[in-house]
Amino acid sequence: MKSLGWASFRIGAKTEFNDYRSSAVYGKGIQSGILSSGKLFIGSYGEEQVNSSDERVINSLLKD
């Protein structure tokens, strides 16, 4: 079943102009967030599958 919603943010968004407004609209970065099903995602949104590298990141964050 596909997730109906998600909330996300972009880490490290930056453009060649070094301006926060340009970076907010056109910046490239790493997409991260949470799906309405409660699963975290890093890298691409809308996917219910969590690969093993994402699980390692999530587990390391939970240990702290």
PDB file of N, CA and C in Angstrom:
ATOM      1  N   MET A   1       0.844  -1.185   0.000  1.00  0.00           N
ATOM      2  CA  MET A   1       0.000   0.000   0.000  1.00  0.00           C
ATOM      3  C   MET A   1       0.887   1.244   0.000  1.00  0.00           C
ATOM      4  N   LYS A   2       0.579   2.190  -0.844  1.00  0.00           N
ATOM      5  CA  LYS A   2       1.367   3.414  -0.911  1.00  0.00           C
ATOM      6  C   LYS A   2       1.009   4.348   0.241  1.00  0.00           C
ATOM      7  N   SER A   3       1.995   5.087   0.687  1.00  0.00           N
ATOM      8  CA  SER A   3       1.796   6.071   1.736  1.00  0.00           C
ATOM      9  C   SER A   3       1.001   7.249   1.174  1.00  0.00           C
ATOM     10  N   LEU A   4       0.105   7.810   1.959  1.00  0.00           N
ATOM     11  CA  LEU A   4      -0.713   8.916   1.486  1.00  0.00           C
ATOM     12  C   LEU A   4      -0.076  10.272   1.732  1.00  0.00           C
ATOM     13  N   GLY A   5       0.903  10.348   2.593  1.00  0.00           N
ATOM     14  CA  GLY A   5       1.509  11.635   2.883  1.00  0.00           C
ATOM     15  C   GLY A   5       2.898  11.505   3.452  1.00  0.00           C
ATOM     16  N   TRP A   6       3.603  12.635   3.507  1.00  0.00           N
ATOM     17  CA  TRP A   6       4.943  12.644   4.046  1.00  0.00           C
ATOM     18  C   TRP A   6       5.319  14.070   4.415  1.00  0.00           C
ATOM     19  N   ALA A   7       6.312  14.200   5.280  1.00  0.00           N
ATOM     20  CA  ALA A   7       6.909  15.487   5.632  1.00  0.00           C
ATOM     21  C   ALA A   7       8.402  15.328   5.449  1.00  0.00           C
ATOM     22  N   SER A   8       9.038  16.349   4.860  1.00  0.00           N
ATOM     23  CA  SER A   8      10.462  16.190   4.578  1.00  0.00           C
ATOM     24  C   SER A   8      11.208  17.511   4.675  1.00  0.00           C
ATOM     25  N   PHE A   9      12.523  17.397   4.628  1.00  0.00           N
ATOM     26  CA  PHE A   9      13.415  18.545   4.592  1.00  0.00           C
ATOM     27  C   PHE A   9      14.635  18.159   3.774  1.00  0.00           C
ATOM     28  N   ARG A  10      15.370  19.151   3.303  1.00  0.00           N
ATOM     29  CA  ARG A  10      16.548  18.908   2.482  1.00  0.00           C
ATOM     30  C   ARG A  10      17.789  19.373   3.246  1.00  0.00           C
ATOM     31  N   ILE A  11      18.770  18.483   3.351  1.00  0.00           N
ATOM     32  CA  ILE A  11      20.020  18.778   4.049  1.00  0.00           C
ATOM     33  C   ILE A  11      21.062  19.222   3.031  1.00  0.00           C
ATOM     34  N   GLY A  12      21.759  20.290   3.323  1.00  0.00           N
ATOM     35  CA  GLY A  12      22.872  20.731   2.483  1.00  0.00           C
ATOM     36  C   GLY A  12      22.464  21.374   1.178  1.00  0.00           C
ATOM     37  N   ALA A  13      21.266  21.954   1.102  1.00  0.00           N
ATOM     38  CA  ALA A  13      20.824  22.599  -0.135  1.00  0.00           C
ATOM     39  C   ALA A  13      21.687  23.825  -0.419  1.00  0.00           C
ATOM     40  N   LYS A  14      22.245  23.866  -1.620  1.00  0.00           N
ATOM     41  CA  LYS A  14      23.136  24.968  -1.979  1.00  0.00           C
ATOM     42  C   LYS A  14      23.085  25.192  -3.484  1.00  0.00           C
ATOM     43  N   THR A  15      23.254  26.452  -3.891  1.00  0.00           N
ATOM     44  CA  THR A  15      23.343  26.794  -5.307  1.00  0.00           C
ATOM     45  C   THR A  15      24.612  27.587  -5.552  1.00  0.00           C
ATOM     46  N   GLU A  16      24.868  27.880  -6.797  1.00  0.00           N
ATOM     47  CA  GLU A  16      26.079  28.627  -7.155  1.00  0.00           C
ATOM     48  C   GLU A  16      26.039  30.072  -6.677  1.00  0.00           C
ATOM     49  N   PHE A  17      24.853  30.612  -6.357  1.00  0.00           N
ATOM     50  CA  PHE A  17      24.725  32.017  -5.969  1.00  0.00           C
ATOM     51  C   PHE A  17      24.961  32.269  -4.486  1.00  0.00           C
ATOM     52  N   ASN A  18      25.033  31.214  -3.668  1.00  0.00           N
ATOM     53  CA  ASN A  18      25.281  31.340  -2.233  1.00  0.00           C
ATOM     54  C   ASN A  18      24.278  32.282  -1.558  1.00  0.00           C
ATOM     55  N   ASP A  19      23.003  32.148  -1.947  1.00  0.00           N
ATOM     56  CA  ASP A  19      21.925  32.952  -1.389  1.00  0.00           C
ATOM     57  C   ASP A  19      20.852  32.002  -0.852  1.00  0.00           C
ATOM     58  N   TYR A  20      20.366  32.234   0.359  1.00  0.00           N
ATOM     59  CA  TYR A  20      19.429  31.296   0.977  1.00  0.00           C
ATOM     60  C   TYR A  20      18.128  31.174   0.185  1.00  0.00           C
ATOM     61  N   ARG A  21      17.685  32.246  -0.473  1.00  0.00           N
ATOM     62  CA  ARG A  21      16.440  32.171  -1.251  1.00  0.00           C
ATOM     63  C   ARG A  21      16.607  31.284  -2.473  1.00  0.00           C
ATOM     64  N   SER A  22      17.721  31.435  -3.153  1.00  0.00           N
ATOM     65  CA  SER A  22      18.011  30.589  -4.313  1.00  0.00           C
ATOM     66  C   SER A  22      18.177  29.136  -3.882  1.00  0.00           C
ATOM     67  N   SER A  23      18.872  28.918  -2.771  1.00  0.00           N
ATOM     68  CA  SER A  23      19.087  27.555  -2.266  1.00  0.00           C
ATOM     69  C   SER A  23      17.774  26.885  -1.874  1.00  0.00           C
ATOM     70  N   ALA A  24      16.841  27.655  -1.301  1.00  0.00           N
ATOM     71  CA  ALA A  24      15.557  27.089  -0.887  1.00  0.00           C
ATOM     72  C   ALA A  24      14.734  26.609  -2.076  1.00  0.00           C
ATOM     73  N   VAL A  25      14.832  27.308  -3.200  1.00  0.00           N
ATOM     74  CA  VAL A  25      14.031  26.960  -4.372  1.00  0.00           C
ATOM     75  C   VAL A  25      14.759  25.994  -5.302  1.00  0.00           C
ATOM     76  N   TYR A  26      16.039  26.261  -5.573  1.00  0.00           N
ATOM     77  CA  TYR A  26      16.769  25.505  -6.593  1.00  0.00           C
ATOM     78  C   TYR A  26      17.883  24.619  -6.046  1.00  0.00           C
ATOM     79  N   GLY A  27      18.110  24.654  -4.746  1.00  0.00           N
ATOM     80  CA  GLY A  27      19.250  23.952  -4.162  1.00  0.00           C
ATOM     81  C   GLY A  27      19.189  22.442  -4.269  1.00  0.00           C
ATOM     82  N   LYS A  28      20.347  21.851  -4.447  1.00  0.00           N
ATOM     83  CA  LYS A  28      20.489  20.396  -4.452  1.00  0.00           C
ATOM     84  C   LYS A  28      20.940  19.974  -3.061  1.00  0.00           C
ATOM     85  N   GLY A  29      20.461  18.841  -2.598  1.00  0.00           N
ATOM     86  CA  GLY A  29      20.840  18.335  -1.286  1.00  0.00           C
ATOM     87  C   GLY A  29      20.298  16.938  -1.085  1.00  0.00           C
ATOM     88  N   ILE A  30      20.319  16.468   0.140  1.00  0.00           N
ATOM     89  CA  ILE A  30      19.832  15.130   0.474  1.00  0.00           C
ATOM     90  C   ILE A  30      18.437  15.263   1.071  1.00  0.00           C
ATOM     91  N   GLN A  31      17.463  14.655   0.425  1.00  0.00           N
ATOM     92  CA  GLN A  31      16.089  14.674   0.909  1.00  0.00           C
ATOM     93  C   GLN A  31      15.945  13.674   2.053  1.00  0.00           C
ATOM     94  N   SER A  32      15.309  14.081   3.141  1.00  0.00           N
ATOM     95  CA  SER A  32      15.085  13.222   4.308  1.00  0.00           C
ATOM     96  C   SER A  32      13.724  13.543   4.894  1.00  0.00           C
ATOM     97  N   GLY A  33      13.124  12.581   5.579  1.00  0.00           N
ATOM     98  CA  GLY A  33      11.842  12.852   6.206  1.00  0.00           C
ATOM     99  C   GLY A  33      11.169  11.611   6.741  1.00  0.00           C
ATOM    100  N   ILE A  34       9.853  11.721   6.904  1.00  0.00           N
ATOM    101  CA  ILE A  34       9.058  10.624   7.456  1.00  0.00           C
ATOM    102  C   ILE A  34       7.773  10.483   6.645  1.00  0.00           C
ATOM    103  N   LEU A  35       7.394   9.238   6.385  1.00  0.00           N
ATOM    104  CA  LEU A  35       6.149   8.942   5.678  1.00  0.00           C
ATOM    105  C   LEU A  35       5.000   8.888   6.672  1.00  0.00           C
ATOM    106  N   SER A  36       3.783   9.040   6.195  1.00  0.00           N
ATOM    107  CA  SER A  36       2.624   8.978   7.092  1.00  0.00           C
ATOM    108  C   SER A  36       2.481   7.603   7.743  1.00  0.00           C
ATOM    109  N   SER A  37       3.136   6.598   7.169  1.00  0.00           N
ATOM    110  CA  SER A  37       3.124   5.260   7.771  1.00  0.00           C
ATOM    111  C   SER A  37       4.083   5.157   8.954  1.00  0.00           C
ATOM    112  N   GLY A  38       4.912   6.209   9.180  1.00  0.00           N
ATOM    113  CA  GLY A  38       5.849   6.220  10.290  1.00  0.00           C
ATOM    114  C   GLY A  38       7.259   5.816   9.917  1.00  0.00           C
ATOM    115  N   LYS A  39       7.492   5.444   8.661  1.00  0.00           N
ATOM    116  CA  LYS A  39       8.830   5.032   8.230  1.00  0.00           C
ATOM    117  C   LYS A  39       9.652   6.250   7.825  1.00  0.00           C
ATOM    118  N   LEU A  40      10.931   6.212   8.184  1.00  0.00           N
ATOM    119  CA  LEU A  40      11.866   7.263   7.794  1.00  0.00           C
ATOM    120  C   LEU A  40      12.384   7.001   6.394  1.00  0.00           C
ATOM    121  N   PHE A  41      12.755   8.079   5.691  1.00  0.00           N
ATOM    122  CA  PHE A  41      13.441   7.904   4.417  1.00  0.00           C
ATOM    123  C   PHE A  41      14.600   8.884   4.332  1.00  0.00           C
ATOM    124  N   ILE A  42      15.625   8.474   3.630  1.00  0.00           N
ATOM    125  CA  ILE A  42      16.804   9.296   3.379  1.00  0.00           C
ATOM    126  C   ILE A  42      17.156   9.107   1.918  1.00  0.00           C
ATOM    127  N   GLY A  43      17.205  10.179   1.168  1.00  0.00           N
ATOM    128  CA  GLY A  43      17.621  10.103  -0.230  1.00  0.00           C
ATOM    129  C   GLY A  43      16.503  10.261  -1.226  1.00  0.00           C
ATOM    130  N   SER A  44      15.436   9.502  -1.122  1.00  0.00           N
ATOM    131  CA  SER A  44      14.315   9.655  -2.044  1.00  0.00           C
ATOM    132  C   SER A  44      13.021   9.445  -1.280  1.00  0.00           C
ATOM    133  N   TYR A  45      12.047  10.297  -1.534  1.00  0.00           N
ATOM    134  CA  TYR A  45      10.800  10.213  -0.780  1.00  0.00           C
ATOM    135  C   TYR A  45       9.759   9.399  -1.526  1.00  0.00           C
ATOM    136  N   GLY A  46       8.773   8.955  -0.773  1.00  0.00           N
ATOM    137  CA  GLY A  46       7.668   8.225  -1.347  1.00  0.00           C
ATOM    138  C   GLY A  46       7.884   6.730  -1.457  1.00  0.00           C
ATOM    139  N   GLU A  47       9.014   6.217  -0.983  1.00  0.00           N
ATOM    140  CA  GLU A  47       9.274   4.789  -1.060  1.00  0.00           C
ATOM    141  C   GLU A  47       9.084   4.152   0.304  1.00  0.00           C
ATOM    142  N   GLU A  48       8.305   3.098   0.362  1.00  0.00           N
ATOM    143  CA  GLU A  48       8.068   2.389   1.620  1.00  0.00           C
ATOM    144  C   GLU A  48       9.247   1.493   1.987  1.00  0.00           C
ATOM    145  N   GLN A  49      10.060   1.108   1.024  1.00  0.00           N
ATOM    146  CA  GLN A  49      11.175   0.201   1.276  1.00  0.00           C
ATOM    147  C   GLN A  49      12.344   0.957   1.906  1.00  0.00           C
ATOM    148  N   VAL A  50      12.928   0.388   2.922  1.00  0.00           N
ATOM    149  CA  VAL A  50      14.129   0.942   3.544  1.00  0.00           C
ATOM    150  C   VAL A  50      15.257  -0.021   3.245  1.00  0.00           C
ATOM    151  N   ASN A  51      16.295   0.453   2.548  1.00  0.00           N
ATOM    152  CA  ASN A  51      17.388  -0.469   2.237  1.00  0.00           C
ATOM    153  C   ASN A  51      18.328  -0.606   3.426  1.00  0.00           C
ATOM    154  N   SER A  52      19.254  -1.542   3.336  1.00  0.00           N
ATOM    155  CA  SER A  52      20.108  -1.864   4.482  1.00  0.00           C
ATOM    156  C   SER A  52      20.974  -0.691   4.905  1.00  0.00           C
ATOM    157  N   SER A  53      21.420   0.145   3.961  1.00  0.00           N
ATOM    158  CA  SER A  53      22.247   1.287   4.355  1.00  0.00           C
ATOM    159  C   SER A  53      21.419   2.288   5.156  1.00  0.00           C
ATOM    160  N   ASP A  54      20.141   2.472   4.798  1.00  0.00           N
ATOM    161  CA  ASP A  54      19.272   3.349   5.571  1.00  0.00           C
ATOM    162  C   ASP A  54      19.031   2.786   6.967  1.00  0.00           C
ATOM    163  N   GLU A  55      18.883   1.475   7.078  1.00  0.00           N
ATOM    164  CA  GLU A  55      18.681   0.856   8.386  1.00  0.00           C
ATOM    165  C   GLU A  55      19.888   1.076   9.287  1.00  0.00           C
ATOM    166  N   ARG A  56      21.098   1.009   8.739  1.00  0.00           N
ATOM    167  CA  ARG A  56      22.302   1.263   9.547  1.00  0.00           C
ATOM    168  C   ARG A  56      22.310   2.697  10.057  1.00  0.00           C
ATOM    169  N   VAL A  57      21.941   3.651   9.204  1.00  0.00           N
ATOM    170  CA  VAL A  57      21.899   5.051   9.621  1.00  0.00           C
ATOM    171  C   VAL A  57      20.864   5.240  10.722  1.00  0.00           C
ATOM    172  N   ILE A  58      19.687   4.692  10.525  1.00  0.00           N
ATOM    173  CA  ILE A  58      18.609   4.835  11.507  1.00  0.00           C
ATOM    174  C   ILE A  58      18.987   4.186  12.833  1.00  0.00           C
ATOM    175  N   ASN A  59      19.544   2.994  12.800  1.00  0.00           N
ATOM    176  CA  ASN A  59      19.948   2.311  14.033  1.00  0.00           C
ATOM    177  C   ASN A  59      21.034   3.075  14.768  1.00  0.00           C
ATOM    178  N   SER A  60      21.977   3.673  14.038  1.00  0.00           N
ATOM    179  CA  SER A  60      23.032   4.443  14.702  1.00  0.00           C
ATOM    180  C   SER A  60      22.455   5.692  15.357  1.00  0.00           C
ATOM    181  N   LEU A  61      21.425   6.287  14.756  1.00  0.00           N
ATOM    182  CA  LEU A  61      20.789   7.454  15.357  1.00  0.00           C
ATOM    183  C   LEU A  61      19.999   7.078  16.604  1.00  0.00           C
ATOM    184  N   LEU A  62      19.386   5.906  16.598  1.00  0.00           N
ATOM    185  CA  LEU A  62      18.595   5.462  17.747  1.00  0.00           C
ATOM    186  C   LEU A  62      19.466   5.125  18.951  1.00  0.00           C
ATOM    187  N   LYS A  63      20.723   4.755  18.729  1.00  0.00           N
ATOM    188  CA  LYS A  63      21.630   4.410  19.829  1.00  0.00           C
ATOM    189  C   LYS A  63      22.056   5.635  20.617  1.00  0.00           C
ATOM    190  N   ASP A  64      22.043   6.810  19.995  1.00  0.00           N
ATOM    191  CA  ASP A  64      22.512   8.035  20.665  1.00  0.00           C
ATOM    192  C   ASP A  64      21.529   8.589  21.644  1.00  0.00           C
TER     193      ASP A  64
END
